[in-house]
Short mmCIF file of C-alpha atoms and ligand atoms in Angstrom, two decimals:
data_model
loop_
_atom_site.label_atom_id
_atom_site.label_comp_id
_atom_site.label_asym_id
_atom_site.label_seq_id
_atom_site.Cartn_x
_atom_site.Cartn_y
_atom_site.Cartn_z
CA UNK A 136 -57.21 101.88 175.45
CA UNK A 137 -57.24 97.56 176.25
CA UNK A 138 -54.10 96.00 177.32
CA UNK A 139 -53.54 92.76 174.94
CA UNK A 140 -54.63 90.36 177.61
CA UNK A 141 -56.33 90.61 180.74
CA UNK A 142 -56.93 87.57 183.35
CA UNK A 143 -59.69 88.90 185.29
CA UNK A 144 -61.20 88.05 188.89
CA UNK A 145 -58.83 85.51 189.26
CA UNK A 146 -56.62 85.03 193.11
CA UNK A 147 -53.40 86.01 192.28
CA UNK A 148 -50.66 84.29 194.54
CA UNK A 149 -46.71 85.87 194.64
CA UNK A 150 -44.52 84.85 197.73
CA UNK A 151 -45.48 87.68 199.31
CA UNK A 152 -49.24 88.21 198.95
CA UNK A 153 -52.55 87.03 197.75
CA UNK A 154 -55.07 89.51 196.31
CA UNK A 155 -58.43 88.67 194.20
CA UNK A 156 -57.79 91.13 191.14
CA UNK A 157 -57.05 91.33 187.35
CA UNK A 158 -53.76 91.24 185.87
CA UNK A 159 -52.72 92.86 182.27
CA UNK A 160 -50.14 92.32 179.93
CA UNK A 161 -49.40 94.59 176.88
CA UNK A 162 -46.64 92.69 174.64
CA UNK A 163 -44.46 90.55 176.65
CA UNK A 164 -44.57 92.48 179.96
CA UNK A 165 -47.32 92.48 182.87
CA UNK A 166 -48.38 96.26 182.29
CA UNK A 167 -50.66 96.57 185.49
CA UNK A 168 -52.41 94.60 188.13
CA UNK A 169 -55.63 95.89 189.97
CA UNK A 170 -59.73 96.13 189.66
CA UNK A 171 -61.50 96.56 186.41
CA UNK A 172 -59.16 96.21 183.76
CA UNK A 173 -59.98 95.79 180.23
CA UNK A 174 -58.53 93.53 177.80
CA UNK A 175 -58.75 92.99 173.88
CA UNK A 176 -58.61 89.32 175.23
CA UNK A 177 -59.33 88.37 178.48
CA UNK A 178 -59.69 85.43 180.67
CA UNK A 179 -62.06 84.52 183.51
CA UNK A 180 -60.05 83.42 186.38
CA UNK A 181 -62.80 82.96 188.42
CA UNK A 182 -62.01 80.35 191.14
CA UNK A 183 -58.71 79.71 190.07
CA UNK A 184 -54.79 80.78 191.40
CA UNK A 185 -52.91 82.81 189.02
CA UNK A 186 -49.33 82.31 189.86
CA UNK A 187 -45.64 83.31 187.90
CA UNK A 188 -44.80 80.91 185.71
CA UNK A 189 -42.74 77.57 187.49
CA UNK A 190 -38.92 77.78 187.08
CA UNK A 191 -37.24 74.61 187.50
CA UNK A 192 -33.42 75.08 187.42
CA UNK A 193 -32.54 71.45 187.32
CA UNK A 194 -33.41 69.53 184.15
CA UNK A 195 -31.28 67.61 182.04
CA UNK A 196 -33.06 67.35 178.18
CA UNK A 197 -31.59 65.36 175.35
CA UNK A 198 -27.98 64.96 177.69
CA UNK A 199 -26.00 62.14 176.92
CA UNK A 200 -24.87 59.95 179.95
CA UNK A 201 -22.94 56.68 179.63
CA UNK A 202 -24.58 55.00 176.43
CA UNK A 203 -27.49 56.91 176.55
CA UNK A 204 -29.35 60.14 175.86
CA UNK A 205 -32.31 61.29 177.75
CA UNK A 206 -35.13 61.09 176.32
CA UNK A 207 -36.90 64.22 176.12
CA UNK A 208 -35.56 66.64 173.75
CA UNK A 209 -35.73 70.56 173.93
CA UNK A 210 -38.66 70.45 172.55
CA UNK A 211 -40.93 67.39 174.58
CA UNK A 212 -39.05 68.36 177.60
CA UNK A 213 -40.04 72.17 177.45
CA UNK A 214 -43.53 71.15 175.92
CA UNK A 215 -44.32 69.22 178.84
CA UNK A 216 -43.03 71.90 181.39
CA UNK A 217 -44.80 74.21 180.03
CA UNK A 218 -48.07 71.91 179.97
CA UNK A 219 -47.06 71.26 183.75
CA UNK A 220 -47.20 74.97 184.67
CA UNK A 221 -43.25 75.72 184.15
CA UNK A 222 -42.68 78.56 182.15
CA UNK A 223 -38.52 78.43 182.40
CA UNK A 224 -35.76 75.75 182.93
CA UNK A 225 -31.97 75.98 183.67
CA UNK A 226 -30.13 73.06 181.65
CA UNK A 227 -26.67 72.05 181.54
CA UNK A 228 -23.77 72.03 179.16
CA UNK A 229 -20.99 70.28 179.10
CA UNK A 230 -17.64 71.05 176.86
CA UNK A 231 -16.12 68.56 175.55
CA UNK A 232 -12.09 67.93 176.71
CA UNK A 233 -10.40 69.95 174.27
CA UNK A 234 -12.95 72.47 173.31
CA UNK A 235 -13.24 76.33 174.42
CA UNK A 236 -15.85 76.74 177.51
CA UNK A 237 -17.68 79.15 175.39
CA UNK A 238 -17.43 77.72 172.35
CA UNK A 239 -19.52 74.30 173.88
CA UNK A 240 -21.87 77.24 175.96
CA UNK A 241 -22.92 79.27 172.28
CA UNK A 242 -23.40 75.36 170.60
CA UNK A 243 -25.83 74.02 173.35
CA UNK A 244 -27.69 77.86 173.48
CA UNK A 245 -28.02 77.27 170.09
CA UNK A 246 -29.72 74.04 170.23
CA UNK A 247 -32.06 74.88 172.95
CA UNK A 248 -33.17 77.95 171.09
CA UNK A 249 -34.13 75.95 167.90
CA UNK A 250 -36.58 74.00 170.26
CA UNK A 251 -37.60 75.12 173.21
CA UNK A 252 -41.15 77.11 173.71
CA UNK A 253 -40.08 78.38 177.42
CA UNK A 254 -37.14 80.47 178.36
CA UNK A 255 -33.99 78.80 179.34
CA UNK A 256 -30.75 79.19 181.33
CA UNK A 257 -27.83 76.77 180.95
CA UNK A 258 -25.58 75.78 183.88
CA UNK A 259 -21.63 75.80 182.52
CA UNK A 260 -20.03 72.24 183.82
CA UNK A 261 -16.61 72.58 184.87
CA UNK A 262 -15.41 69.08 184.32
CA UNK A 263 -11.37 67.88 185.51
CA UNK A 264 -10.66 68.77 182.02
CA UNK A 265 -11.85 72.38 182.57
CA UNK A 266 -9.73 72.95 185.34
CA UNK A 267 -6.94 74.00 183.08
CA UNK A 268 -9.72 76.39 181.37
CA UNK A 269 -10.63 78.42 184.17
CA UNK A 270 -9.30 81.27 182.57
CA UNK A 271 -12.22 81.31 180.10
CA UNK A 272 -15.06 81.74 182.93
CA UNK A 273 -15.47 85.72 182.31
CA UNK A 274 -16.22 85.16 178.91
CA UNK A 275 -19.13 82.59 179.56
CA UNK A 276 -19.88 85.24 182.24
CA UNK A 277 -20.03 87.66 179.78
CA UNK A 278 -21.58 85.05 177.79
CA UNK A 279 -24.87 85.44 180.08
CA UNK A 280 -23.90 82.23 182.32
CA UNK A 281 -24.38 83.30 185.62
CA UNK A 282 -24.32 79.18 187.56
CA UNK A 283 -21.47 76.91 186.98
CA UNK A 284 -22.38 72.96 188.04
CA UNK A 285 -19.75 70.77 189.85
CA UNK A 286 -19.97 67.23 190.35
CA UNK A 287 -18.65 65.54 193.91
CA UNK A 288 -19.35 61.96 191.98
CA UNK A 289 -19.29 60.34 188.41
CA UNK A 290 -16.26 60.78 185.17
CA UNK A 291 -16.80 64.42 186.25
CA UNK A 292 -16.26 64.46 189.67
CA UNK A 293 -14.07 67.38 191.24
CA UNK A 294 -11.72 66.38 194.29
CA UNK A 295 -11.30 68.53 197.12
CA UNK A 296 -8.57 70.72 195.64
CA UNK A 297 -9.86 71.23 191.94
CA UNK A 298 -13.59 72.47 193.49
CA UNK A 299 -11.43 75.39 195.78
CA UNK A 300 -9.94 76.09 192.34
CA UNK A 301 -13.12 76.38 190.45
CA UNK A 302 -14.61 78.26 193.36
CA UNK A 303 -12.13 81.04 193.30
CA UNK A 304 -12.65 81.25 189.59
CA UNK A 305 -16.56 81.24 189.80
CA UNK A 306 -16.22 84.05 192.75
CA UNK A 307 -14.19 86.45 190.67
CA UNK A 308 -17.09 86.02 187.86
CA UNK A 309 -19.63 86.47 190.50
CA UNK A 310 -20.98 82.88 189.68
CA UNK A 311 -23.18 80.83 191.91
CA UNK A 312 -21.52 76.93 191.97
CA UNK A 313 -24.20 74.36 192.09
CA UNK A 314 -23.46 71.39 193.24
CA UNK A 315 -23.96 67.34 192.81
CA UNK A 316 -22.48 66.44 196.33
CA UNK A 317 -21.63 62.85 197.21
CA UNK A 318 -18.88 60.81 198.33
CA UNK A 319 -17.53 59.12 195.29
CA UNK A 320 -14.81 57.38 197.10
CA UNK A 321 -16.55 55.63 199.24
CA UNK A 322 -19.68 54.76 196.57
CA UNK A 323 -16.95 53.00 194.26
CA UNK A 324 -15.71 51.40 197.21
CA UNK A 325 -18.96 50.10 198.39
CA UNK A 326 -20.28 49.30 194.67
CA UNK A 327 -17.19 47.26 193.98
CA UNK A 328 -17.73 45.37 197.31
CA UNK A 329 -21.40 44.77 196.10
CA UNK A 330 -21.29 43.45 193.28
CA UNK A 331 -18.33 41.63 194.03
CA UNK A 332 -20.52 39.63 196.42
CA UNK A 333 -23.34 39.06 194.08
CA UNK A 334 -25.33 41.42 195.35
CA UNK A 335 -26.62 43.10 191.59
CA UNK A 336 -29.66 43.91 192.05
CA UNK A 337 -31.12 47.63 192.61
CA UNK A 338 -31.93 47.17 195.91
CA UNK A 339 -28.26 47.64 196.57
CA UNK A 340 -28.01 50.77 194.72
CA UNK A 341 -29.14 53.19 197.64
CA UNK A 342 -27.25 50.69 200.03
CA UNK A 343 -24.14 51.51 198.45
CA UNK A 344 -24.81 55.77 198.56
CA UNK A 345 -25.48 55.89 202.21
CA UNK A 346 -27.30 59.23 203.58
CA UNK A 347 -24.48 60.07 205.85
CA UNK A 348 -21.97 60.19 203.17
CA UNK A 349 -24.24 61.94 201.11
CA UNK A 350 -24.28 64.85 204.38
CA UNK A 351 -20.64 64.65 204.70
CA UNK A 352 -19.71 65.75 200.80
CA UNK A 353 -22.35 68.60 201.70
CA UNK A 354 -20.71 69.60 205.24
CA UNK A 355 -17.10 69.83 203.05
CA UNK A 356 -18.03 71.26 199.96
CA UNK A 357 -19.88 73.89 202.37
CA UNK A 358 -16.42 74.35 204.10
CA UNK A 359 -14.40 74.78 200.61
CA UNK A 360 -17.31 77.40 199.66
CA UNK A 361 -17.13 78.96 202.89
CA UNK A 362 -12.99 79.25 202.90
CA UNK A 363 -13.18 81.08 199.68
CA UNK A 364 -15.94 83.22 200.42
CA UNK A 365 -18.58 82.34 197.69
CA UNK A 366 -22.41 81.19 197.98
CA UNK A 367 -23.37 77.36 196.85
CA UNK A 368 -26.55 75.87 195.98
CA UNK A 369 -26.89 72.14 196.71
CA UNK A 370 -29.01 70.23 194.15
CA UNK A 371 -31.31 67.32 194.94
CA UNK A 372 -31.33 67.14 198.86
CA UNK A 373 -32.45 62.95 199.32
CA UNK A 374 -32.53 63.05 203.13
CA UNK A 375 -32.51 64.70 206.24
CA UNK A 376 -28.83 64.25 207.27
CA UNK A 377 -28.39 66.94 204.90
CA UNK A 378 -30.80 69.39 205.31
CA UNK A 379 -29.07 69.41 208.71
CA UNK A 380 -25.64 70.30 207.50
CA UNK A 381 -27.43 73.21 205.31
CA UNK A 382 -29.55 74.22 208.05
CA UNK A 383 -26.37 74.49 210.54
CA UNK A 384 -24.06 76.25 207.87
CA UNK A 385 -27.49 79.04 207.26
CA UNK A 386 -27.71 79.10 210.80
CA UNK A 387 -24.18 80.39 211.15
CA UNK A 388 -24.45 82.67 208.34
CA UNK A 389 -23.03 81.03 205.50
CA UNK A 390 -24.63 81.62 202.08
CA UNK A 391 -25.83 77.83 200.95
CA UNK A 392 -29.23 77.42 199.84
CA UNK A 393 -30.91 73.63 199.04
CA UNK A 394 -33.54 71.95 196.86
CA UNK A 395 -35.31 69.03 196.75
CA UNK A 396 -37.27 67.08 194.28
CA UNK A 397 -40.43 65.10 194.04
CA UNK A 398 -39.27 61.79 193.85
CA UNK A 399 -37.11 62.91 197.52
CA UNK A 400 -40.80 64.11 198.57
CA UNK A 401 -43.04 60.91 196.83
CA UNK A 402 -40.95 58.12 196.20
CA UNK A 403 -38.91 55.71 198.72
CA UNK A 404 -36.35 53.15 198.31
CA UNK A 405 -38.77 50.09 198.86
CA UNK A 406 -39.45 50.60 194.96
CA UNK A 407 -36.09 49.04 194.18
CA UNK A 408 -37.38 45.98 195.04
CA UNK A 409 -39.84 45.34 192.65
CA UNK A 410 -39.51 42.94 190.61
CA UNK A 411 -37.65 42.85 187.27
CA UNK A 412 -37.05 45.97 185.16
CA UNK A 413 -39.91 48.24 187.58
CA UNK A 414 -37.00 48.32 190.40
CA UNK A 415 -34.86 49.67 188.10
CA UNK A 416 -36.75 52.21 186.64
CA UNK A 417 -36.69 54.49 190.08
CA UNK A 418 -32.73 54.63 190.13
CA UNK A 419 -31.47 58.15 190.35
CA UNK A 420 -28.53 59.70 192.09
CA UNK A 421 -28.48 60.06 194.85
CA UNK A 422 -30.72 57.23 195.46
CA UNK A 423 -34.89 57.06 197.08
CA UNK A 424 -34.02 56.89 201.01
CA UNK A 425 -36.52 55.17 203.34
CA UNK A 426 -40.04 56.04 203.51
CA UNK A 427 -39.85 58.62 206.56
CA UNK A 428 -37.57 60.75 205.03
CA UNK A 429 -40.25 61.83 202.75
CA UNK A 430 -41.70 63.79 205.41
CA UNK A 431 -38.90 65.35 207.09
CA UNK A 432 -38.41 66.78 203.60
CA UNK A 433 -41.47 68.31 203.16
CA UNK A 434 -41.14 70.11 206.81
CA UNK A 435 -37.49 71.42 205.67
CA UNK A 436 -39.55 73.05 202.85
CA UNK A 437 -41.98 74.19 205.49
CA UNK A 438 -39.32 75.60 207.72
CA UNK A 439 -37.36 77.44 204.96
CA UNK A 440 -34.75 74.86 205.86
CA UNK A 441 -34.19 73.62 201.69
CA UNK A 442 -35.52 76.81 199.69
CA UNK A 443 -36.10 75.36 196.45
CA UNK A 444 -37.92 72.50 194.73
CA UNK A 445 -36.65 71.52 191.25
CA UNK A 446 -36.93 68.03 188.87
CA UNK A 447 -33.48 66.84 188.10
CA UNK A 448 -35.73 65.68 185.47
CA UNK A 449 -33.33 63.49 183.39
CA UNK A 450 -35.63 60.50 181.95
CA UNK A 451 -34.61 56.97 180.24
CA UNK A 452 -36.84 54.25 178.54
CA UNK A 453 -37.43 51.47 180.29
CA UNK A 454 -35.22 49.42 177.73
CA UNK A 455 -32.43 51.32 178.53
CA UNK A 456 -32.86 50.91 181.94
CA UNK A 457 -33.28 46.87 182.25
CA UNK A 458 -29.24 47.27 180.56
CA UNK A 459 -28.63 47.73 184.60
CA UNK A 460 -30.98 44.66 185.16
CA UNK A 461 -28.26 42.49 186.43
CA UNK A 462 -26.08 45.20 187.61
CA UNK A 463 -27.41 47.79 189.12
CA UNK A 464 -24.50 50.15 188.77
CA UNK A 465 -25.02 50.32 185.09
CA UNK A 466 -28.49 51.56 185.58
CA UNK A 467 -28.41 54.73 183.30
CA UNK A 468 -29.67 57.51 186.41
CA UNK A 469 -32.83 59.70 186.17
CA UNK A 470 -36.29 59.95 186.73
CA UNK A 471 -38.42 62.13 185.09
CA UNK A 472 -41.41 64.57 186.75
CA UNK A 473 -40.71 68.33 184.68
CA UNK A 474 -44.70 67.85 184.29
CA UNK A 475 -45.83 67.21 187.65
CA UNK A 476 -43.45 69.47 189.75
CA UNK A 477 -45.65 72.59 190.07
CA UNK A 478 -48.51 70.29 190.76
CA UNK A 479 -46.91 68.07 193.33
CA UNK A 480 -45.72 70.76 195.35
CA UNK A 481 -49.18 72.37 195.87
CA UNK A 482 -49.83 69.07 197.34
CA UNK A 483 -47.93 70.37 200.47
CA UNK A 484 -50.56 73.16 200.35
CA UNK A 485 -53.59 71.17 199.91
CA UNK A 486 -52.48 68.53 203.21
CA UNK A 487 -51.71 72.02 205.04
CA UNK A 488 -47.52 71.87 205.07
CA UNK A 489 -47.71 74.51 202.80
CA UNK A 490 -48.89 78.04 202.84
CA UNK A 491 -49.99 79.46 199.04
CA UNK A 492 -47.62 81.83 199.13
CA UNK A 493 -44.58 79.16 200.17
CA UNK A 494 -45.74 76.72 197.10
CA UNK A 495 -45.25 79.81 194.59
CA UNK A 496 -41.81 80.76 196.29
CA UNK A 497 -40.67 77.11 196.21
CA UNK A 498 -41.17 76.60 192.46
CA UNK A 499 -40.97 80.15 190.95
CA UNK A 500 -39.79 83.12 193.14
CA UNK A 501 -36.76 81.46 195.17
CA UNK A 502 -35.48 79.39 192.13
CA UNK A 503 -35.57 82.88 189.47
CA UNK A 504 -34.24 84.96 192.19
CA UNK A 505 -31.28 82.47 192.55
CA UNK A 506 -30.33 81.45 189.54
CA UNK A 507 -30.59 85.35 188.28
CA UNK A 508 -34.04 85.56 186.38
CA UNK A 509 -34.73 88.96 187.94
CA UNK A 510 -37.01 89.72 185.68
CA UNK A 511 -39.21 86.62 186.09
CA UNK A 512 -40.66 84.46 189.31
CA UNK A 513 -43.38 86.89 190.35
CA UNK A 514 -46.53 88.70 189.19
CA UNK A 515 -45.33 92.56 189.07
CA UNK A 516 -46.02 95.19 187.01
CA UNK A 517 -42.34 95.37 184.54
CA UNK A 518 -41.81 91.32 185.27
CA UNK A 519 -42.00 89.50 181.95
CA UNK A 520 -45.82 88.17 181.75
CA UNK A 521 -45.09 84.14 182.53
CA UNK A 522 -48.33 83.46 184.17
CA UNK A 523 -50.15 80.11 185.20
CA UNK A 524 -54.05 80.07 185.46
CA UNK A 525 -53.99 76.93 188.15
CA UNK A 526 -57.20 75.52 188.82
CA UNK A 527 -56.94 74.49 192.49
CA UNK A 528 -60.11 72.15 191.78
CA UNK A 529 -58.77 69.94 189.04
CA UNK A 530 -58.36 66.64 189.82
CA UNK A 531 -55.74 64.49 187.95
CA UNK A 532 -54.12 61.00 188.37
CA UNK A 533 -50.64 60.88 186.85
CA UNK A 534 -50.31 58.82 184.12
CA UNK A 535 -47.78 58.54 181.44
CA UNK A 536 -50.64 58.06 179.09
CA UNK A 537 -51.42 61.37 179.41
CA UNK A 538 -48.53 63.20 180.40
CA UNK A 539 -46.29 64.82 177.27
CA UNK A 540 -42.86 63.23 178.75
CA UNK A 541 -41.07 60.77 176.36
CA UNK A 542 -40.00 58.43 178.45
CA UNK A 543 -42.92 55.77 177.93
CA UNK A 544 -43.33 55.50 182.04
CA UNK A 545 -43.62 57.62 185.25
CA UNK A 546 -42.74 56.62 188.71
CA UNK A 547 -46.06 58.85 189.58
CA UNK A 548 -47.93 56.14 187.97
CA UNK A 549 -51.86 56.55 189.59
CA UNK A 550 -50.63 59.60 191.85
CA UNK A 551 -53.82 61.36 192.30
CA UNK A 552 -52.79 65.07 192.44
CA UNK A 553 -55.58 67.54 193.57
CA UNK A 554 -54.76 70.86 191.17
CA UNK A 555 -52.99 71.29 187.61
CA UNK A 556 -52.56 74.19 185.34
CA UNK A 557 -55.23 75.30 183.34
CA UNK A 558 -53.04 77.93 180.94
CA UNK A 559 -50.03 79.19 180.68
CA UNK A 560 -48.61 81.96 179.12
CA UNK A 561 -45.15 82.62 178.57
CA UNK A 562 -43.67 86.63 177.63
CA UNK A 563 -47.74 87.40 177.04
CA UNK A 564 -48.61 84.61 174.68
CA UNK A 565 -51.13 81.94 175.45
CA UNK A 566 -49.65 78.13 174.76
CA UNK A 567 -51.61 75.66 172.84
CA UNK A 568 -49.27 72.91 173.02
CA UNK A 569 -51.88 70.12 173.72
N1 DUC B 682 -28.49 61.99 189.24
C1 DUC B 682 -29.34 61.68 188.36
O1 DUC B 682 -30.05 60.53 188.56
N2 DUC B 682 -29.53 61.75 187.08
C2 DUC B 682 -29.06 62.75 185.95
C3 DUC B 682 -28.02 63.55 186.86
C4 DUC B 682 -27.94 63.06 188.44
O2 DUC B 682 -27.26 63.64 189.19
ZN1 ZN B 683 -26.70 65.50 190.26
ZN1 ZN B 684 -29.14 66.69 187.80
#
């Protein structure tokens, strides 16, 4: 009996091995791996890499932030993700102050399900108004939530005592906190000082969010988690000072993981000095850092000092960004990268910094394992048939004209990438989304 679909003669790359053979899919699962497999439908992958679909555990789709809502919705965002080789995303849910957590979770799940073309999960955000609702966490966990987003900045910022209480509740449900770590008090003081002195251009965005205070907040949150005794994951590490904190904690056996994002690997703070609206576009938080930090983060990925690359995809239009032209603190924060993430990290393989296996681990296997998607992120019999056929020789110059994201601009305009996905398969189905 032939299998439903066989991917033939490709080089199968997982986090632990690289072999040239066939992969067979039956229904929505990987059914066999070996030579001379027969399929009703076959894909010739000779000369291509056959890799697990990417898992991006940090995206903000149709997310209201301040006056605006991020431009990609669950359709356009997941379509762009899929065309870039990502087959699972994790987005966020925030409950209104009076709303039960489970109700908010189920509402957002219904919305995401109605539009997504790939699989998804949701991080439940715990805001200050949710601290009195912490006894509701078991219901949310029961509904399938494994990860809980805690902010140390913005209006959702939790003070240390609230972090401590939230960690205790998350520990009881065996959940994983995922953390936006910055020192909000210092940021507010620096913004106030800069704006009061007429320092209002985007140049001052990164100068109001110093590296050492990102590192300080990471140090602090690791200490609080250590005290409570649960693992934590640090989102969007922007600089080496933070890597040092994570590395030191891990060396002591403290269960901390860290991610960085394409913007911190490819872009730097000089971009904030571009004239006009162009300087506002790359505003994100934590901010872009000086150029030498890019290299240090690549080094951290190669050394397993950081374990994951996600995107923090959170796009706003040029018009929305321009509303903060005369006050950097009003620029909606976030950049798009959901489509180019997998190929962008492949540049680490092209330039010899990463092995093929490290690349797959950073973009698919490690994020799937960390967030409880135990049937994803790997090519093995019984796993979900989320597979990407990746052409290592296809060259692509990134342009907003050809990407499928909807912001209308990309901070990577003109960046030449070697390697790009050719075919994306989600639960056994070849996606045709062009
Ligand atoms: N940082 C951003 O720049 N945007 C979305 C949320 C965040 O933490
Ligand atoms: Zn964040
Ligand atoms: Zn984010």
